[in-house]
Amino acid sequence: MSVAVRLQGITKRFPGVLANDRIDLVVEAGEIHAICGENGAGKSTLMKILYGMQPPDEGSIEVLEQERTFSSPREAIDVGIGMVHQHFMLADNLTVLENVILGAEPSRGSLIDFATARSRLRELGDAYGLELDLDDAVGTLEVGERQRIEIIKILYRGARILILDEPTAVLVPQEVEELFRNMRELKAEGHTIIFIDHKLDEVLAIADTITVLRQGRSVARVKPADVTAQDLAELMVGSELPTPETREVTITDRTAVEVKGISVVDEAGVTRLRDVGFSVQCGEIVGVAGVEGNGQGELVEAILGIAPLTGGSIHLHGDDVTGWSVRQRREAGLGYIPEDRHRRGLLLPAPVWENSILGHQTRTRFLSSRVWIDEDASKDHASNVVERFDVRTPGVHTPVHALSGGNQQKLVVGREMATDCNPLIAAHPTRGIDVGSQAAVWEDLRRARAEGLGLLLISADLEELIGLSDTLLVMLRGEIVARLDPARVTPRELGAYMTGAAA
């Protein structure tokens, strides 16, 4: 079989970090090739080099047995390489059609030739099982549909080699099955797919070949038939595959947060939450399941004080905080791990030590007076977070944008866990981190729960929700449609409730 991609001796250095250390990668044409590795192993950096987003310091790139040098993604696209990023790059206010052709519009004279574009996209959708209504506004679509748009975008631009970065991170089981069906159809038509994934059972289910990276080096190239998930975990991080299982009861009679019949209507007059009510006790983890875009984000914003309520009330430790500001709620002990670390969790140009107190900078322990930050205390706190949560950084003065995505996530989780918050809202706390780091986060959550933490857990990882939660709530179209016992429900049953297929 011919070789689609050959990377030899790829080396990439950043200040204080050797991201890629003489990595070799061979991807055969027409295969599905998985790249696994812990956070900071160099996976995303390697794919960004292949896609022309970053130049290598050393090494060579061959595509379809021709040596290439890319200085931009445009040059990679021109030779048939396309990349779907973990964070989708779509304009919510445009239609599916407009999003797909944006920047590559067919023209007839001085006008955009929408008829030709529409015909071409229908052909692509029919050929690869990626059917979409081209006139739908992207802002109204579910996450699985948005992902299909991203795939069609790169196919429309002529991609024969597809790079998918964490493609199942926010999908429910039924959507993962649909994605895998699409991937197999693309493979059957001769496309080559390279994908990064932390979910080892998925890697084993879909990949033809697996390359494992560790600490910036390629350490193994294996076939799924020859390894187990345990083998892959040990190759990646040298430890056993973790499980989120939590079954001992630690629930107390003290209420950490109580949500009483809240409703939220957005600026366009659309009801985002309708009569939502529940409570989280100290020592309890309440999990919230739902396909992305069904009110989970608005629920978090309502509890934080960002989204104004049109009805109902919110209580922290018995106090009605409905009229309190975000700062007042945070100072009262409300912790928050945001779902999007870049938009809501970090100041990327700022150093690690500043980010380690972000959102808690008004606490007395971080102030030398009423207005000035105590840098020494803040840096000591940052050093503690870095050590305790294994944040891999050259030092606390390193700007956060220089950290890998997984290490950024560990910094956010560590910041909230190390400041003794209660209750804590954790939105996708293990998204984008490796199995070793995932195990550490789960253990920290379990320990804090045993010590009396009340945790509202929102996650797309159904095994995580089922394993950690004491109670499971399912949200659909802004309402709680089910309260389930995690000891009795399976991921597939939970997915059916999330999509409305179950009563």
Coordinates of C-alpha atoms in Angstrom, one line a residue:
M1 CA 0.0 0.0 0.0
S2 CA 1.3 3.5 -0.8
V3 CA 2.1 6.0 1.9
A4 CA -0.1 9.1 2.3
V5 CA 2.0 10.9 5.0
R6 CA 5.5 10.3 6.1
L7 CA 7.0 12.5 8.8
Q8 CA 10.7 12.0 9.6
G9 CA 12.6 13.4 12.5
I10 CA 10.1 16.2 13.2
T11 CA 11.4 18.4 16.0
K12 CA 9.6 21.5 17.4
R13 CA 10.8 23.6 20.3
F14 CA 9.0 26.3 22.2
P15 CA 10.5 28.4 25.0
G16 CA 11.3 25.9 27.8
V17 CA 9.5 23.1 26.0
L18 CA 10.5 20.4 23.5
A19 CA 7.1 19.6 22.1
N20 CA 8.3 17.2 19.3
D21 CA 11.5 15.3 19.6
R22 CA 12.6 13.6 16.3
I23 CA 9.1 12.1 15.7
D24 CA 8.6 9.6 12.9
L25 CA 5.1 8.9 11.6
V26 CA 4.0 6.8 8.7
V27 CA 0.3 6.9 7.6
E28 CA -0.7 4.5 4.8
A29 CA -3.1 5.8 2.1
G30 CA -6.7 4.8 2.7
E31 CA -6.4 3.9 6.4
I32 CA -7.8 5.4 9.6
H33 CA -4.7 6.2 11.8
A34 CA -5.1 7.1 15.4
I35 CA -2.5 9.2 17.4
C36 CA -2.6 8.7 21.2
G37 CA -0.6 10.2 24.0
E38 CA -0.9 12.0 27.3
N39 CA -1.2 15.8 27.5
G40 CA 2.0 17.5 26.4
A41 CA 3.1 14.4 24.3
G42 CA 3.1 16.5 21.2
K43 CA 0.1 15.2 19.3
S44 CA -1.6 18.5 18.4
T45 CA 1.7 20.2 17.6
L46 CA 2.6 17.4 15.2
M47 CA -0.7 17.7 13.4
K48 CA -0.4 21.5 13.3
I49 CA 3.0 21.1 11.6
L50 CA 1.5 18.7 9.0
Y51 CA -1.4 21.2 8.4
G52 CA 1.0 24.1 7.9
M53 CA 0.0 26.0 11.1
Q54 CA 3.5 25.8 12.5
P55 CA 6.9 25.1 10.9
P56 CA 9.1 22.3 12.2
D57 CA 12.5 23.2 13.5
E58 CA 13.9 20.0 12.1
G59 CA 12.7 17.1 10.0
S60 CA 10.9 16.5 6.7
I61 CA 7.3 16.1 5.5
E62 CA 6.2 13.9 2.6
V63 CA 2.7 13.8 1.3
L64 CA 1.8 11.2 -1.3
E65 CA 5.5 10.4 -1.6
Q66 CA 6.5 14.0 -2.5
E67 CA 8.5 16.2 0.0
R68 CA 6.6 19.2 1.0
T69 CA 7.2 22.4 3.0
F70 CA 4.1 24.2 4.3
S71 CA 4.1 27.8 5.5
S72 CA 0.3 28.0 5.9
P73 CA -2.8 25.9 6.0
R74 CA -3.7 27.1 2.6
E75 CA -0.7 25.3 1.1
A76 CA -1.6 22.1 3.0
I77 CA -5.2 22.4 1.7
D78 CA -3.9 22.8 -1.9
V79 CA -2.2 19.4 -1.7
G80 CA -5.3 17.8 -0.2
I81 CA -4.9 18.0 3.6
G82 CA -7.8 19.2 5.7
M83 CA -8.2 19.6 9.5
V84 CA -11.2 19.6 11.8
H85 CA -10.2 21.3 15.0
Q86 CA -11.6 20.3 18.4
H87 CA -13.2 23.7 18.8
F88 CA -15.3 24.2 15.7
M89 CA -14.7 27.2 13.5
L90 CA -18.2 28.1 12.4
A91 CA -20.3 31.3 12.3
D92 CA -23.6 30.7 14.1
N93 CA -25.4 33.5 12.3
L94 CA -24.7 32.0 8.8
T95 CA -26.4 29.1 7.2
V96 CA -24.8 25.7 6.6
L97 CA -24.2 26.5 2.9
E98 CA -22.6 29.9 3.8
N99 CA -20.3 28.4 6.4
V100 CA -19.1 25.6 4.1
I101 CA -18.2 27.9 1.1
L102 CA -16.9 30.8 3.2
G103 CA -13.5 31.8 1.8
A104 CA -13.9 29.4 -1.2
E105 CA -17.0 30.7 -2.9
P106 CA -17.7 29.7 -6.5
S107 CA -18.4 32.7 -8.6
R108 CA -20.2 33.6 -11.8
G109 CA -19.0 36.9 -12.9
S110 CA -18.9 39.2 -9.8
L111 CA -21.6 37.1 -8.0
I112 CA -21.4 34.1 -5.8
D113 CA -22.7 31.0 -7.7
F114 CA -24.9 29.5 -4.9
A115 CA -26.5 27.1 -7.3
T116 CA -23.2 25.4 -8.1
A117 CA -22.2 25.3 -4.5
R118 CA -25.5 23.8 -3.5
S119 CA -25.2 21.1 -6.1
R120 CA -21.7 20.2 -5.1
L121 CA -22.6 20.0 -1.4
R122 CA -25.6 17.8 -2.1
E123 CA -23.2 15.5 -4.0
L124 CA -20.8 15.4 -1.0
G125 CA -23.6 14.8 1.5
D126 CA -25.0 11.9 -0.6
A127 CA -21.7 10.3 -1.2
Y128 CA -20.5 10.2 2.4
G129 CA -23.7 10.0 4.4
L130 CA -23.3 13.6 5.6
E131 CA -26.7 14.9 4.9
L132 CA -27.6 18.4 6.2
D133 CA -30.2 21.0 5.5
L134 CA -28.1 23.6 3.7
D135 CA -30.4 26.5 4.7
D136 CA -30.4 25.8 8.4
A137 CA -28.7 28.5 10.6
V138 CA -25.7 26.9 12.2
G139 CA -26.6 28.4 15.6
T140 CA -29.7 26.1 15.7
L141 CA -27.8 22.8 15.1
E142 CA -26.7 20.2 17.5
V143 CA -23.0 19.5 18.0
G144 CA -23.0 16.3 15.9
E145 CA -24.4 18.2 13.0
R146 CA -21.8 21.0 13.4
Q147 CA -19.1 18.4 13.2
R148 CA -20.5 17.1 9.9
I149 CA -20.4 20.7 8.6
E150 CA -16.7 20.9 9.5
I151 CA -16.0 17.6 7.7
I152 CA -18.0 18.7 4.6
K153 CA -16.0 22.0 4.6
I154 CA -12.7 20.3 4.2
L155 CA -14.1 17.8 1.6
Y156 CA -15.5 20.7 -0.4
R157 CA -12.0 22.1 -0.5
G158 CA -10.7 18.9 -2.0
A159 CA -9.2 17.2 1.1
R160 CA -8.1 13.5 0.6
I161 CA -6.2 13.4 3.9
L162 CA -8.4 14.4 6.9
I163 CA -7.0 15.3 10.3
L164 CA -9.6 15.1 13.1
D165 CA -8.6 16.5 16.5
E166 CA -10.6 14.9 19.4
P167 CA -13.6 14.3 17.1
T168 CA -15.8 12.5 19.8
A169 CA -15.1 14.9 22.7
V170 CA -18.6 16.3 22.9
L171 CA -20.7 13.6 21.2
V172 CA -23.2 11.2 22.8
P173 CA -22.8 7.4 22.0
Q174 CA -25.3 7.6 19.1
E175 CA -23.5 10.5 17.5
V176 CA -20.1 8.7 17.9
E177 CA -21.6 5.7 16.0
E178 CA -22.8 8.1 13.3
L179 CA -19.3 9.7 13.1
F180 CA -17.6 6.3 12.8
R181 CA -20.0 5.3 10.0
N182 CA -19.1 8.5 8.2
M183 CA -15.4 7.8 8.7
R184 CA -15.7 4.3 7.4
E185 CA -17.5 5.6 4.3
L186 CA -14.8 8.1 3.7
K187 CA -12.2 5.4 4.0
A188 CA -14.1 3.2 1.6
E189 CA -13.9 6.1 -1.0
G190 CA -10.1 6.2 -0.6
H191 CA -9.7 9.0 1.9
T192 CA -7.0 8.8 4.6
I193 CA -8.0 9.8 8.1
I194 CA -5.7 10.8 11.0
F195 CA -7.4 11.4 14.3
I196 CA -6.4 12.3 17.8
D197 CA -8.4 10.7 20.6
H198 CA -8.1 10.1 24.3
K199 CA -10.9 7.5 24.5
L200 CA -9.0 4.3 24.0
D201 CA -12.0 2.0 23.5
E202 CA -13.0 4.3 20.5
V203 CA -9.4 4.1 19.2
L204 CA -9.5 0.3 19.3
A205 CA -12.9 0.3 17.6
I206 CA -12.2 2.5 14.6
A207 CA -8.4 2.6 13.9
D208 CA -6.5 0.5 11.5
T209 CA -3.2 1.6 13.0
I210 CA -2.2 3.4 16.2
T211 CA 0.8 5.6 16.9
V212 CA 1.6 6.3 20.5
L213 CA 3.5 9.5 21.5
R214 CA 5.1 10.0 24.9
Q215 CA 7.0 13.1 26.0
G216 CA 7.3 14.4 22.5
R217 CA 8.6 11.1 21.0
S218 CA 6.9 8.3 19.0
V219 CA 7.2 5.2 21.2
A220 CA 5.0 2.6 19.5
R221 CA 3.2 1.8 16.2
V222 CA 0.6 -0.9 16.8
K223 CA -2.4 -2.6 15.3
P224 CA -5.7 -2.7 17.4
A225 CA -5.8 -6.4 17.2
D226 CA -2.5 -6.7 19.0
V227 CA -3.2 -4.5 22.0
T228 CA -5.9 -3.8 24.7
A229 CA -7.0 -0.5 26.2
Q230 CA -4.8 -1.3 29.2
D231 CA -1.8 -1.8 26.9
L232 CA -2.4 1.6 25.3
A233 CA -2.8 3.3 28.6
E234 CA 0.5 1.8 29.8
L235 CA 2.3 2.9 26.6
M236 CA 0.9 6.4 27.0
V237 CA 1.4 7.1 30.6
G238 CA 2.9 4.0 32.2
S239 CA -0.2 3.4 34.4
E240 CA -3.4 1.4 34.5
L241 CA -6.5 2.5 32.7
P242 CA -8.5 4.5 35.3
T243 CA -12.3 4.2 36.0
P244 CA -14.5 6.9 37.4
E245 CA -16.4 4.5 39.7
T246 CA -17.7 6.0 42.9
R247 CA -20.3 4.2 45.0
E248 CA -19.8 4.9 48.7
V249 CA -22.4 7.3 50.0
T250 CA -21.2 10.6 51.5
I251 CA -24.3 12.7 51.1
T252 CA -25.1 14.9 54.1
D253 CA -28.2 16.8 55.1
R254 CA -26.6 20.2 54.3
T255 CA -27.6 21.8 51.1
A256 CA -24.8 23.4 49.1
V257 CA -26.9 24.8 46.2
E258 CA -30.6 24.8 45.5
V259 CA -32.2 25.8 42.2
K260 CA -35.9 26.6 42.6
G261 CA -38.0 26.6 39.4
I262 CA -35.7 28.9 37.4
S263 CA -36.4 30.1 33.9
V264 CA -34.2 32.0 31.5
V265 CA -35.3 33.9 28.3
D266 CA -32.5 35.2 26.0
E267 CA -32.4 38.6 24.3
A268 CA -34.1 37.2 21.2
G269 CA -37.1 36.1 23.4
V270 CA -36.2 32.4 23.2
T271 CA -36.8 30.4 26.3
R272 CA -33.5 28.7 27.2
L273 CA -34.5 27.3 30.7
R274 CA -38.0 26.4 31.8
D275 CA -38.9 25.8 35.4
V276 CA -35.7 24.0 36.3
G277 CA -35.3 22.8 39.9
F278 CA -33.0 20.6 41.9
S279 CA -30.6 20.7 44.8
V280 CA -27.1 19.5 45.5
Q281 CA -26.2 18.4 49.0
C282 CA -22.7 18.7 50.6
G283 CA -21.0 15.4 49.8
E284 CA -23.0 14.8 46.7
I285 CA -22.2 14.8 43.0
V286 CA -25.2 15.7 40.8
G287 CA -24.5 15.0 37.1
V288 CA -26.2 16.8 34.3
A289 CA -26.4 15.0 31.0
G290 CA -27.6 16.5 27.7
V291 CA -26.6 16.9 24.1
E292 CA -24.7 20.2 23.9
G293 CA -27.0 23.2 23.4
N294 CA -29.9 22.0 25.5
G295 CA -29.7 24.4 28.3
Q296 CA -26.6 23.3 30.2
G297 CA -24.7 26.4 29.5
E298 CA -27.6 28.7 30.5
L299 CA -28.0 26.7 33.7
V300 CA -24.4 27.3 34.6
E301 CA -24.6 31.0 33.7
A302 CA -27.8 31.3 35.8
I303 CA -26.2 29.8 38.9
L304 CA -23.1 32.0 38.4
G305 CA -25.2 35.1 38.1
I306 CA -24.3 35.8 34.4
A307 CA -27.7 35.0 32.9
P308 CA -30.6 37.0 34.5
L309 CA -33.6 34.9 35.6
T310 CA -37.1 35.5 34.4
G311 CA -38.4 33.3 37.2
G312 CA -37.4 31.2 40.2
S313 CA -34.5 31.6 42.7
I314 CA -31.0 30.3 43.5
H315 CA -29.7 29.6 47.0
L316 CA -26.2 28.9 48.3
H317 CA -25.9 27.2 51.7
G318 CA -29.5 28.4 52.4
D319 CA -28.9 32.1 51.4
D320 CA -31.0 33.5 48.6
V321 CA -28.4 34.8 46.2
T322 CA -30.7 35.5 43.2
G323 CA -29.8 39.2 43.3
W324 CA -26.1 38.8 44.0
S325 CA -23.4 39.6 41.5
V326 CA -21.0 37.0 40.1
R327 CA -18.2 38.3 42.4
Q328 CA -20.4 38.0 45.5
R329 CA -21.3 34.5 44.6
R330 CA -17.7 33.6 44.0
E331 CA -16.6 35.1 47.3
A332 CA -19.3 33.1 49.0
G333 CA -17.5 30.0 47.8
L334 CA -19.0 29.2 44.5
G335 CA -16.4 27.4 42.3
Y336 CA -16.4 27.2 38.5
I337 CA -14.6 25.0 36.0
P338 CA -15.8 26.4 32.6
E339 CA -16.4 24.2 29.6
D340 CA -14.3 26.5 27.3
R341 CA -11.0 27.2 29.1
H342 CA -9.9 29.7 26.5
R343 CA -13.0 31.9 26.5
R344 CA -14.0 31.6 30.2
G345 CA -11.2 30.1 32.1
L346 CA -7.8 31.6 31.3
L347 CA -6.0 34.8 30.3
L348 CA -3.7 33.2 27.6
P349 CA -1.0 35.9 27.5
A350 CA -0.8 36.0 31.3
P351 CA 1.6 33.8 33.3
V352 CA 0.7 30.7 35.1
W353 CA 0.8 32.4 38.6
E354 CA -1.8 35.0 37.6
N355 CA -4.1 32.5 36.1
S356 CA -3.8 30.3 39.2
I357 CA -5.8 33.0 41.2
L358 CA -8.1 34.2 38.4
G359 CA -11.6 34.5 39.8
H360 CA -10.3 34.4 43.3
Q361 CA -8.0 37.4 43.3
T362 CA -10.3 39.3 45.7
R363 CA -9.8 36.7 48.4
T364 CA -7.9 37.9 51.5
R365 CA -5.2 35.3 51.1
F366 CA -4.1 36.7 47.8
L367 CA -4.1 40.4 48.8
S368 CA -1.4 42.4 50.5
S369 CA -3.9 45.2 51.1
R370 CA -7.4 45.8 50.0
V371 CA -6.5 46.5 46.4
W372 CA -3.0 45.0 45.7
I373 CA -2.2 41.4 44.8
D374 CA 0.3 39.7 47.1
E375 CA 2.6 38.3 44.4
D376 CA 4.6 36.1 46.8
A377 CA 1.4 34.4 48.2
S378 CA 0.0 34.1 44.7
K379 CA 3.2 32.5 43.3
D380 CA 3.3 30.1 46.2
H381 CA -0.3 29.1 45.5
A382 CA 0.6 28.6 41.8
S383 CA 3.5 26.4 42.7
N384 CA 1.2 24.3 44.8
V385 CA -1.3 23.9 42.0
V386 CA 1.4 23.0 39.5
E387 CA 2.8 20.3 41.7
R388 CA -0.4 18.9 43.0
F389 CA -2.1 18.7 39.6
D390 CA 0.9 17.9 37.5
V391 CA 0.7 21.0 35.4
R392 CA 3.7 20.6 33.0
T393 CA 5.2 24.0 32.7
P394 CA 8.8 25.4 32.8
G395 CA 7.7 27.6 35.7
V396 CA 5.0 29.8 37.2
H397 CA 6.1 32.8 35.0
T398 CA 5.5 30.9 31.8
P399 CA 2.6 32.4 29.7
V400 CA -0.4 30.1 29.7
H401 CA -0.6 30.1 25.9
A402 CA 2.7 28.2 25.8
L403 CA 1.1 25.2 27.7
S404 CA -0.5 22.3 25.9
G405 CA -4.3 22.3 26.0
G406 CA -4.4 19.5 28.5
N407 CA -2.0 21.3 30.9
Q408 CA -4.2 24.4 30.6
Q409 CA -7.2 22.3 31.6
K410 CA -5.3 20.9 34.6
L411 CA -4.4 24.4 35.7
V412 CA -8.1 25.5 35.6
V413 CA -9.2 22.4 37.5
G414 CA -6.4 22.8 40.0
R415 CA -7.1 26.5 40.6
E416 CA -10.7 25.7 41.7
M417 CA -9.9 22.6 43.6
A418 CA -7.1 24.2 45.5
T419 CA -9.2 27.2 46.7
D420 CA -11.6 25.1 48.8
C421 CA -14.7 26.1 46.8
N422 CA -18.1 24.7 47.8
P423 CA -20.3 24.2 45.9
L424 CA -18.4 23.6 42.6
I425 CA -19.8 23.7 39.1
A426 CA -17.6 21.5 36.9
A427 CA -18.4 21.7 33.2
H428 CA -16.4 19.1 31.3
P429 CA -13.6 18.9 33.8
T430 CA -11.6 16.2 32.0
R431 CA -12.3 17.3 28.4
G432 CA -9.0 17.1 26.4
I433 CA -6.8 15.5 29.1
D434 CA -5.1 12.1 29.0
V435 CA -6.0 9.0 31.1
G436 CA -3.4 9.7 33.7
S437 CA -4.5 13.2 34.3
Q438 CA -8.1 12.1 34.1
A439 CA -7.5 9.6 36.9
A440 CA -6.0 12.4 39.0
V441 CA -9.0 14.7 38.5
W442 CA -11.4 12.0 39.3
E443 CA -9.6 11.2 42.5
D444 CA -9.5 14.8 43.5
L445 CA -13.3 15.1 42.9
R446 CA -13.9 11.9 44.9
R447 CA -11.8 13.1 47.8
A448 CA -13.4 16.5 47.9
R449 CA -16.9 14.9 47.8
A450 CA -15.9 12.8 50.8
E451 CA -14.9 15.9 52.6
G452 CA -18.2 17.6 52.0
L453 CA -18.0 19.2 48.5
G454 CA -21.3 19.7 46.7
L455 CA -20.6 19.3 43.0
L456 CA -22.7 20.0 39.9
L457 CA -21.0 18.0 37.2
I458 CA -21.7 18.6 33.5
S459 CA -20.0 16.3 31.1
A460 CA -20.2 14.8 27.6
D461 CA -18.4 11.7 28.9
L462 CA -21.2 9.4 29.9
E463 CA -19.0 6.9 31.6
E464 CA -17.7 9.8 33.8
L465 CA -21.2 11.0 34.6
I466 CA -22.4 7.5 35.5
G467 CA -19.3 6.6 37.4
L468 CA -19.0 9.8 39.5
S469 CA -22.6 10.9 40.1
D470 CA -24.9 10.1 43.0
T471 CA -27.8 11.5 41.0
L472 CA -28.2 12.0 37.2
L473 CA -30.4 14.8 35.6
V474 CA -31.1 14.8 31.9
M475 CA -31.7 18.1 30.1
L476 CA -33.5 18.4 26.8
R477 CA -34.6 21.7 25.3
G478 CA -34.1 23.7 28.5
E479 CA -36.0 21.3 30.8
I480 CA -35.1 18.5 33.1
V481 CA -36.8 15.5 31.5
A482 CA -35.4 12.7 33.7
R483 CA -33.9 12.0 37.1
L484 CA -31.9 8.7 36.9
D485 CA -30.0 6.4 39.2
P486 CA -26.5 6.1 37.9
A487 CA -26.2 2.6 39.4
R488 CA -28.9 1.4 37.1
V489 CA -28.5 3.2 33.8
T490 CA -26.2 2.3 30.9
P491 CA -24.5 4.9 28.6
R492 CA -26.7 3.9 25.7
E493 CA -29.9 4.3 27.8
L494 CA -28.6 7.7 29.0
G495 CA -27.9 8.7 25.4
A496 CA -31.5 7.8 24.5
Y497 CA -32.9 10.1 27.2
M498 CA -30.5 12.9 26.0
T499 CA -31.8 12.7 22.4
G500 CA -35.4 12.3 23.3
A501 CA -35.6 8.8 22.1
A502 CA -36.6 7.5 25.6
A503 CA -39.7 8.6 27.3

